[in-house]
Coordinates of C-alpha atoms in Angstrom, one line a residue:
Chain S
M52 CA -36.2 16.0 3.6
S53 CA -35.5 13.4 1.7
V54 CA -38.0 10.5 0.4
F55 CA -36.9 8.2 2.8
G56 CA -37.1 11.2 5.5
I57 CA -40.6 12.1 4.8
L58 CA -42.3 8.5 4.5
A59 CA -40.1 8.2 8.2
N60 CA -42.0 11.7 9.1
Y61 CA -45.1 11.4 7.8
Y62 CA -46.4 7.3 7.1
P63 CA -49.3 7.8 10.0
T64 CA -51.0 10.5 8.0
L65 CA -49.7 8.6 4.6
L66 CA -50.8 4.9 6.3
G67 CA -54.6 7.5 7.0
G68 CA -54.3 8.2 3.2
L69 CA -53.8 4.8 2.0
L70 CA -56.5 3.0 4.0
V71 CA -59.6 5.4 2.9
S72 CA -58.4 4.8 -1.1
V73 CA -58.5 1.1 -0.7
E74 CA -61.4 1.4 1.7
L75 CA -63.2 3.5 -1.2
F76 CA -61.6 1.3 -3.5
L77 CA -63.0 -2.0 -2.2
S78 CA -66.3 -0.2 -1.9
V79 CA -66.8 1.0 -5.6
S80 CA -65.2 -2.6 -6.7
V81 CA -67.3 -4.9 -4.5
L82 CA -70.8 -2.6 -5.6
G83 CA -70.0 -2.4 -9.3
V84 CA -68.7 -6.3 -9.7
V85 CA -71.5 -7.4 -8.1
L86 CA -74.7 -5.1 -9.2
G87 CA -72.9 -4.6 -12.9
A88 CA -72.6 -9.0 -12.7
G89 CA -76.5 -8.6 -11.4
F90 CA -77.5 -6.1 -14.5
G91 CA -75.5 -7.8 -17.2
V92 CA -77.2 -10.9 -16.4
L93 CA -80.6 -8.6 -16.7
G94 CA -80.0 -7.7 -19.5
A95 CA -78.4 -10.7 -21.4
R96 CA -81.7 -12.1 -20.7
N97 CA -84.6 -9.6 -21.1
P98 CA -84.8 -7.3 -24.2
V99 CA -85.9 -4.2 -22.0
A100 CA -83.6 -4.2 -19.9
G101 CA -80.8 -5.3 -21.9
A102 CA -82.0 -1.6 -23.7
V103 CA -81.9 0.1 -20.5
V104 CA -78.3 -1.5 -19.5
K105 CA -76.9 -0.1 -23.2
T106 CA -78.8 3.4 -23.3
T107 CA -77.3 3.6 -18.9
S108 CA -74.0 2.2 -20.3
F109 CA -74.0 5.2 -23.6
V110 CA -74.9 7.8 -21.4
V111 CA -72.0 6.6 -18.3
A112 CA -69.4 6.7 -20.6
G113 CA -70.5 10.1 -22.3
I114 CA -70.2 11.9 -19.7
P115 CA -66.4 12.3 -17.6
L116 CA -66.5 11.3 -14.3
L117 CA -65.2 14.6 -12.3
V118 CA -67.9 16.5 -14.5
L119 CA -70.5 13.4 -12.8
L120 CA -68.4 13.7 -9.3
F121 CA -69.2 17.0 -8.5
W122 CA -72.8 17.0 -9.9
F123 CA -73.2 15.0 -7.6
Y124 CA -71.3 16.3 -4.8
Y125 CA -72.8 20.2 -5.6
P126 CA -76.0 20.3 -7.7
F127 CA -77.3 16.8 -7.4
Q128 CA -77.2 17.5 -3.5
S129 CA -78.3 20.6 -3.5
L130 CA -81.5 19.9 -5.9
L131 CA -82.4 17.3 -3.2
G132 CA -81.6 18.8 -0.1
I133 CA -79.7 16.3 1.1
L134 CA -76.4 16.3 2.8
I135 CA -73.6 13.1 1.6
S136 CA -70.4 12.6 2.5
P137 CA -67.5 12.8 0.0
F138 CA -66.5 9.6 0.9
L139 CA -70.2 7.7 -0.4
T140 CA -70.4 10.7 -2.6
A141 CA -67.2 9.3 -4.7
V142 CA -68.9 5.5 -3.5
L143 CA -71.9 6.6 -5.5
V144 CA -70.6 8.3 -9.2
L145 CA -67.6 5.8 -8.7
A146 CA -70.2 3.0 -8.4
I147 CA -72.6 4.2 -11.1
V148 CA -69.4 4.2 -13.4
N149 CA -68.3 0.5 -12.9
T150 CA -72.1 -0.6 -12.1
A151 CA -72.0 0.6 -15.8
A152 CA -69.1 -1.1 -17.7
I153 CA -69.3 -4.0 -15.7
A154 CA -72.6 -4.9 -16.7
E155 CA -72.4 -3.9 -20.3
L156 CA -69.2 -6.6 -20.9
V157 CA -70.9 -8.9 -18.9
R158 CA -74.7 -8.4 -20.9
G159 CA -72.4 -8.5 -24.7
V160 CA -70.4 -11.8 -23.8
L161 CA -73.1 -13.1 -22.4
T162 CA -76.1 -12.3 -25.5
D163 CA -72.9 -13.0 -27.9
F164 CA -71.7 -16.4 -26.3
P165 CA -73.0 -18.2 -29.3
K166 CA -76.0 -20.8 -29.6
Q167 CA -74.1 -23.8 -30.8
Y168 CA -71.9 -24.9 -27.8
I169 CA -75.0 -25.0 -25.6
V170 CA -76.8 -26.7 -28.7
A171 CA -73.5 -29.2 -28.4
A172 CA -74.3 -29.8 -24.4
Q173 CA -77.9 -30.1 -24.9
M174 CA -77.7 -33.0 -27.4
A175 CA -75.1 -34.7 -25.4
G176 CA -77.0 -34.6 -22.5
L177 CA -76.2 -31.9 -19.9
S178 CA -78.9 -30.3 -17.7
S179 CA -79.0 -27.0 -17.8
N180 CA -77.3 -26.5 -14.3
D181 CA -74.4 -28.5 -16.0
I182 CA -74.2 -26.5 -19.1
F183 CA -74.2 -23.5 -17.6
K184 CA -71.4 -24.9 -14.8
R185 CA -68.9 -26.8 -17.8
I186 CA -70.0 -24.6 -20.4
Q187 CA -71.4 -21.9 -19.8
F188 CA -70.0 -20.4 -17.0
P189 CA -66.1 -21.0 -17.4
M190 CA -66.2 -20.1 -21.2
I191 CA -67.7 -17.0 -20.3
F192 CA -65.3 -16.7 -16.7
R193 CA -62.2 -17.1 -19.2
Q194 CA -63.4 -14.2 -21.9
I195 CA -64.8 -11.7 -19.2
I196 CA -62.1 -11.9 -16.0
P197 CA -59.1 -10.0 -17.6
S198 CA -61.6 -7.5 -18.9
V199 CA -63.3 -6.9 -15.3
L200 CA -59.7 -6.6 -13.9
T201 CA -58.7 -4.6 -16.1
T202 CA -61.8 -2.2 -15.5
Q203 CA -60.7 -2.6 -11.6
L204 CA -57.6 -1.2 -11.8
F205 CA -59.2 2.1 -14.0
I206 CA -61.2 2.2 -11.5
L207 CA -58.6 2.4 -8.9
Q208 CA -56.9 4.6 -10.4
C209 CA -59.8 7.2 -10.8
T210 CA -60.6 6.8 -6.9
L211 CA -58.0 9.5 -6.9
F212 CA -60.7 12.0 -8.5
A213 CA -62.6 11.5 -4.6
S214 CA -59.6 14.1 -3.6
L215 CA -61.5 16.7 -5.6
I216 CA -64.3 16.5 -3.7
S217 CA -62.1 16.3 0.0
V218 CA -62.5 13.5 0.3
P219 CA -59.4 12.5 2.5
E220 CA -57.8 9.5 0.0
I221 CA -54.0 9.3 -0.3
F222 CA -54.0 11.5 -3.0
R223 CA -55.5 14.5 -1.1
V224 CA -52.6 13.6 1.9
A225 CA -50.8 13.8 -0.5
Q226 CA -51.1 17.5 -1.6
N227 CA -51.7 18.4 1.7
L228 CA -48.0 17.4 3.1
N229 CA -46.9 19.2 0.4
A230 CA -48.7 22.4 0.9
V231 CA -47.2 21.9 4.2
L232 CA -43.6 21.5 3.0
Y233 CA -43.8 22.5 -0.4
R234 CA -42.1 19.1 -2.0
P235 CA -43.4 18.5 -4.9
V236 CA -41.3 16.8 -6.4
E237 CA -40.0 14.0 -3.5
I238 CA -43.9 13.5 -2.4
Y239 CA -45.4 12.7 -6.3
T240 CA -42.0 10.9 -7.5
T241 CA -42.9 9.4 -3.9
L242 CA -47.3 8.6 -5.2
A243 CA -45.8 7.8 -8.8
I244 CA -43.8 4.9 -7.5
F245 CA -46.1 4.2 -5.1
F246 CA -48.8 3.6 -7.7
M247 CA -46.3 2.1 -10.1
L248 CA -45.2 -1.1 -8.0
V249 CA -49.1 -0.9 -6.7
L250 CA -50.5 -1.1 -10.0
A251 CA -48.1 -2.2 -13.2
P252 CA -48.1 -6.5 -11.3
L253 CA -52.1 -5.7 -11.2
Y254 CA -51.5 -4.4 -15.2
Y255 CA -49.6 -7.7 -15.7
L256 CA -51.5 -10.2 -14.0
A257 CA -54.3 -9.5 -15.9
F258 CA -52.6 -9.5 -18.9
L259 CA -51.0 -13.3 -18.1
L260 CA -55.0 -13.7 -17.4
R261 CA -55.9 -12.8 -20.2
E262 CA -52.6 -14.4 -22.5
R263 CA -53.8 -18.0 -21.1
F264 CA -57.5 -17.9 -21.0
T265 CA -58.9 -16.4 -23.3
R266 CA -55.9 -17.6 -25.8
D267 CA -56.8 -17.4 -29.5
F268 CA -59.9 -20.1 -29.3
S269 CA -60.5 -19.8 -33.1
E270 CA -59.7 -22.9 -34.9
R271 CA -57.3 -23.0 -38.2
Chain G
M286 CA -87.1 -44.7 -37.5
L287 CA -85.9 -40.9 -37.5
T288 CA -88.7 -39.9 -40.0
A289 CA -89.6 -36.3 -41.8
H290 CA -92.9 -35.3 -43.4
N291 CA -93.7 -32.3 -45.5
I292 CA -90.9 -30.7 -43.6
E293 CA -91.1 -26.7 -44.3
K294 CA -88.6 -24.2 -43.6
K295 CA -88.4 -20.5 -43.4
R296 CA -85.0 -18.0 -42.5
G297 CA -84.5 -14.1 -42.6
G298 CA -88.1 -14.2 -44.8
R299 CA -86.1 -17.0 -47.7
H300 CA -87.5 -19.7 -48.0
I301 CA -85.5 -22.7 -47.3
L302 CA -86.9 -26.5 -47.9
H303 CA -90.3 -27.3 -49.3
G304 CA -91.8 -30.0 -48.6
I305 CA -88.9 -33.0 -47.2
D306 CA -89.7 -36.2 -46.3
I307 CA -87.4 -38.1 -45.5
S308 CA -86.5 -40.9 -43.9
I309 CA -83.6 -42.9 -41.5
E310 CA -83.9 -46.3 -40.6
P311 CA -81.9 -47.7 -38.6
S312 CA -79.0 -49.8 -39.8
S313 CA -78.3 -47.5 -42.7
I314 CA -76.8 -44.8 -44.4
V315 CA -78.5 -42.3 -46.0
S316 CA -76.0 -39.6 -47.8
L317 CA -76.9 -36.3 -48.6
I318 CA -75.6 -34.0 -51.5
G319 CA -76.1 -31.6 -53.4
P320 CA -74.7 -27.9 -54.4
S321 CA -73.5 -25.6 -51.7
G322 CA -77.3 -23.4 -50.5
A323 CA -79.5 -26.6 -51.3
G324 CA -80.8 -26.8 -47.8
K325 CA -78.7 -29.9 -46.8
T326 CA -77.6 -28.3 -43.6
T327 CA -80.8 -26.6 -42.6
L328 CA -82.4 -29.8 -43.2
L329 CA -80.0 -31.3 -40.9
N330 CA -80.1 -28.7 -38.2
V331 CA -84.4 -29.4 -38.2
L332 CA -83.8 -33.4 -38.2
S333 CA -81.1 -33.1 -34.5
G334 CA -84.1 -30.6 -33.4
V335 CA -82.0 -27.6 -33.3
D336 CA -84.1 -25.6 -35.4
A337 CA -88.1 -26.0 -35.2
P338 CA -89.5 -25.9 -38.7
D339 CA -91.8 -24.2 -39.7
G340 CA -94.5 -26.9 -41.5
G341 CA -94.1 -30.5 -41.4
E342 CA -92.7 -33.0 -38.4
V343 CA -89.9 -35.1 -37.0
K344 CA -90.2 -38.2 -35.5
V345 CA -87.2 -40.4 -33.3
D346 CA -89.3 -43.9 -33.5
G347 CA -92.6 -42.6 -33.5
E348 CA -92.2 -39.5 -31.0
D349 CA -92.1 -35.9 -31.9
L350 CA -88.2 -34.5 -32.0
S351 CA -88.8 -30.8 -31.0
N352 CA -85.1 -29.8 -28.6
P353 CA -81.2 -31.6 -29.0
S354 CA -81.4 -34.9 -27.8
P355 CA -78.6 -37.0 -27.8
Q356 CA -80.6 -39.7 -29.4
V357 CA -79.5 -37.9 -32.5
A358 CA -76.2 -36.7 -32.5
M359 CA -75.4 -34.3 -34.9
V360 CA -71.6 -33.1 -35.9
F361 CA -71.9 -30.0 -37.6
Q362 CA -70.7 -28.2 -40.3
Q363 CA -68.8 -25.7 -37.7
L364 CA -67.8 -28.5 -35.0
F365 CA -68.8 -26.6 -31.8
L366 CA -65.3 -27.9 -29.3
W367 CA -65.7 -26.7 -26.7
P368 CA -62.6 -24.4 -26.5
H369 CA -62.2 -24.4 -23.6
L370 CA -61.6 -28.2 -22.7
T371 CA -59.1 -30.8 -24.7
L372 CA -60.8 -33.5 -27.4
R373 CA -60.3 -35.9 -25.3
Q374 CA -62.4 -34.2 -22.3
N375 CA -65.2 -33.0 -25.2
I376 CA -65.5 -36.7 -26.1
A377 CA -65.4 -37.9 -22.5
L378 CA -68.2 -34.9 -20.7
A379 CA -71.3 -36.5 -21.3
N380 CA -70.7 -39.2 -19.8
R381 CA -72.6 -41.9 -21.1
S382 CA -69.2 -44.5 -22.8
T383 CA -67.2 -45.8 -20.6
E384 CA -63.4 -45.3 -20.2
A385 CA -62.1 -47.9 -21.7
E386 CA -65.0 -47.6 -25.6
I387 CA -63.7 -43.7 -25.4
T388 CA -59.7 -45.3 -26.0
E389 CA -61.1 -48.0 -28.2
L390 CA -63.0 -44.1 -30.0
I391 CA -59.0 -42.4 -29.8
A392 CA -57.8 -45.2 -31.5
T393 CA -59.9 -46.2 -34.6
L394 CA -59.9 -42.9 -35.4
G395 CA -56.5 -42.6 -35.0
M396 CA -56.7 -40.0 -31.9
E397 CA -53.7 -40.6 -29.9
A398 CA -50.9 -38.0 -31.0
F399 CA -53.6 -34.8 -29.9
I400 CA -56.0 -36.3 -28.1
D401 CA -54.9 -34.8 -24.8
R402 CA -54.5 -30.8 -26.2
Y403 CA -56.7 -27.8 -26.8
P404 CA -59.2 -27.7 -30.0
N405 CA -57.3 -24.7 -31.1
Q406 CA -54.5 -26.6 -31.2
T407 CA -55.1 -28.8 -33.9
S408 CA -55.8 -29.2 -37.3
L409 CA -59.5 -28.9 -38.4
G410 CA -59.1 -32.8 -40.0
Q411 CA -58.3 -33.5 -35.9
R412 CA -60.8 -31.3 -34.8
Q413 CA -63.5 -33.6 -37.5
R414 CA -62.7 -36.9 -36.3
A415 CA -62.9 -35.4 -32.4
A416 CA -66.0 -34.0 -33.2
L417 CA -67.6 -37.3 -34.9
A418 CA -66.3 -39.5 -32.0
R419 CA -67.6 -37.3 -29.8
A420 CA -71.3 -37.2 -31.5
I421 CA -70.9 -41.1 -31.8
A422 CA -69.7 -41.4 -27.3
L423 CA -73.2 -40.3 -27.3
K424 CA -74.3 -43.8 -27.9
P425 CA -76.9 -42.0 -30.1
K426 CA -79.4 -44.0 -31.9
Y427 CA -78.9 -41.4 -35.8
L428 CA -76.1 -39.6 -36.4
L429 CA -76.3 -36.4 -38.6
L430 CA -72.7 -35.5 -40.1
D431 CA -72.3 -32.7 -42.0
E432 CA -69.5 -32.9 -43.9
I433 CA -66.9 -34.3 -41.4
T434 CA -64.2 -35.6 -44.3
S435 CA -64.3 -32.1 -46.4
A436 CA -60.0 -32.0 -44.4
L437 CA -59.9 -35.5 -43.8
D438 CA -56.7 -37.3 -46.1
I439 CA -57.6 -40.3 -48.2
E440 CA -56.2 -42.8 -44.7
Q441 CA -57.8 -41.3 -42.1
I442 CA -61.1 -41.0 -44.8
E443 CA -60.7 -44.9 -45.0
R444 CA -60.7 -45.3 -41.3
V445 CA -64.2 -43.1 -41.1
A446 CA -65.4 -45.1 -44.2
A447 CA -64.7 -48.2 -41.9
L448 CA -66.2 -46.7 -38.6
L449 CA -69.7 -45.3 -40.4
E450 CA -69.7 -49.1 -41.7
K451 CA -68.5 -50.5 -38.6
L452 CA -72.3 -48.6 -36.5
R453 CA -74.6 -49.5 -38.8
A454 CA -73.9 -52.9 -38.3
S455 CA -74.3 -52.0 -34.6
G456 CA -78.0 -50.8 -36.0
L457 CA -76.8 -47.4 -35.8
G458 CA -79.5 -44.8 -38.4
I459 CA -76.2 -42.0 -40.2
L460 CA -77.8 -39.7 -42.2
L461 CA -74.5 -37.7 -44.7
V462 CA -73.6 -34.7 -46.1
S463 CA -70.9 -34.8 -48.5
H464 CA -69.7 -33.5 -51.1
L465 CA -67.2 -36.7 -52.3
I466 CA -69.8 -39.3 -54.5
N467 CA -67.4 -41.4 -54.1
F468 CA -67.2 -41.9 -49.9
A469 CA -71.2 -40.7 -50.4
K470 CA -71.5 -43.9 -52.9
R471 CA -69.6 -46.2 -50.8
T472 CA -70.5 -46.4 -47.8
S473 CA -74.8 -45.9 -48.1
D474 CA -77.4 -47.6 -49.0
Q475 CA -79.6 -44.8 -49.9
I476 CA -78.5 -41.4 -51.5
V477 CA -80.1 -38.4 -52.0
F478 CA -79.6 -35.7 -54.6
M479 CA -82.0 -31.8 -52.8
D480 CA -81.8 -28.6 -54.7
G481 CA -84.0 -25.6 -54.1
G482 CA -84.7 -26.7 -51.4
V483 CA -86.7 -30.0 -52.4
V484 CA -85.5 -33.4 -53.3
I485 CA -85.1 -34.0 -57.3
E486 CA -83.9 -37.4 -56.3
R487 CA -83.5 -40.4 -54.6
G488 CA -82.4 -43.8 -54.8
G489 CA -79.5 -46.9 -54.4
K490 CA -75.6 -46.8 -54.7
E491 CA -76.3 -47.2 -58.3
F492 CA -78.4 -43.8 -58.8
V493 CA -75.0 -41.4 -59.1
S494 CA -73.6 -43.7 -61.8
S495 CA -77.5 -43.4 -63.8
P496 CA -79.6 -40.8 -63.1
Q497 CA -82.7 -39.4 -64.1
K498 CA -83.3 -35.9 -63.9
Q499 CA -81.7 -33.4 -65.9
R500 CA -81.2 -31.6 -62.5
T501 CA -78.8 -33.9 -60.8
Q502 CA -77.5 -34.9 -64.2
E503 CA -76.4 -31.9 -64.6
F504 CA -74.7 -32.2 -60.8
L505 CA -73.7 -35.5 -61.2
R506 CA -71.8 -34.8 -64.6
F507 CA -68.4 -34.0 -63.4
F508 CA -68.2 -37.5 -61.2

């Protein structure tokens, strides 16, 4: 069976897997960005919170995602005597990873923001609100948005690991399909092309944003 | 009058300023000269409210100054133009000058050709002029200028000198840090020589030709 034959015959199954992947990614992305931004701002304003954000980020980055996923899926639930669905477990673990990464990103950018730009704005008589809206936010947004986008694309790739705890996302569906049809070349090549078509433009967008917004601000 | 009395400033365990007294009257230009590391920039930061002194007081027309305020504008040595805004937007952001006033300022400083560029698209000399324009557009009572001529050519220095004289005539009090002794001598009503965080000597513009203190003589011997 050709690639097109597989797509024509099994598109409802593949589409189902794709929808689970999209749902998983959007949940993790929204949670990670919102919580990460919140913890990042908190960490920049409060030294204790800052230390917690740094340490958490360090610890999370130091544990392989697969280990974290399996630990939350088996020992964690066994220890607490609870049962969480594979999908929610994947959301929980990926959201922790995403939140830690975004929080440290936001904290770092806010902490390192040069104070003199704010002083110059105070001198110009701008209110605190105006300083945030017209100076801090645009500068920080431009600096941070490409990195946030790149992190989200990394997280999108990581959603494939959810297949290992039986989440029926696109990779899991492809594996199941291959078990029935045994057409690994066609199935996995299709999957690779699909991800490339989705991810490559987004990586290019991140590159363009980096070029446009975080262009060389250094003054010669 | 902008006055600083008995200013002390320490940083990182180092004593930078030792009991500095200085005042800038309206319609006057005071130049601060001295070797690198003398404490000139630190003093400007204290006078502008950017840094709080560890001792002494800064007053603007009798009122304590504890925070940066549009009354005392400063042009930093590193300029700190907002990088996401064009030079024109940098100058106009505070909205304290009319469009006509800003256009006149741009023309006075010869910035028409590059005014709509971003700071990183311009030379240091162009940015120095933009930073000066940004400070002037705030319509401050006092203007503190830290090395604003370091990257300007002779023609631009003349433009700036003429502008400073015009600002002085309009009632502005100006404190100028400069390594260009001739520029300081030409523009200033008073010159203050600092070294090691203390004022060594001060006087009218003629004092740079005949300093009394040995340290001042040493510093000015190449002039």
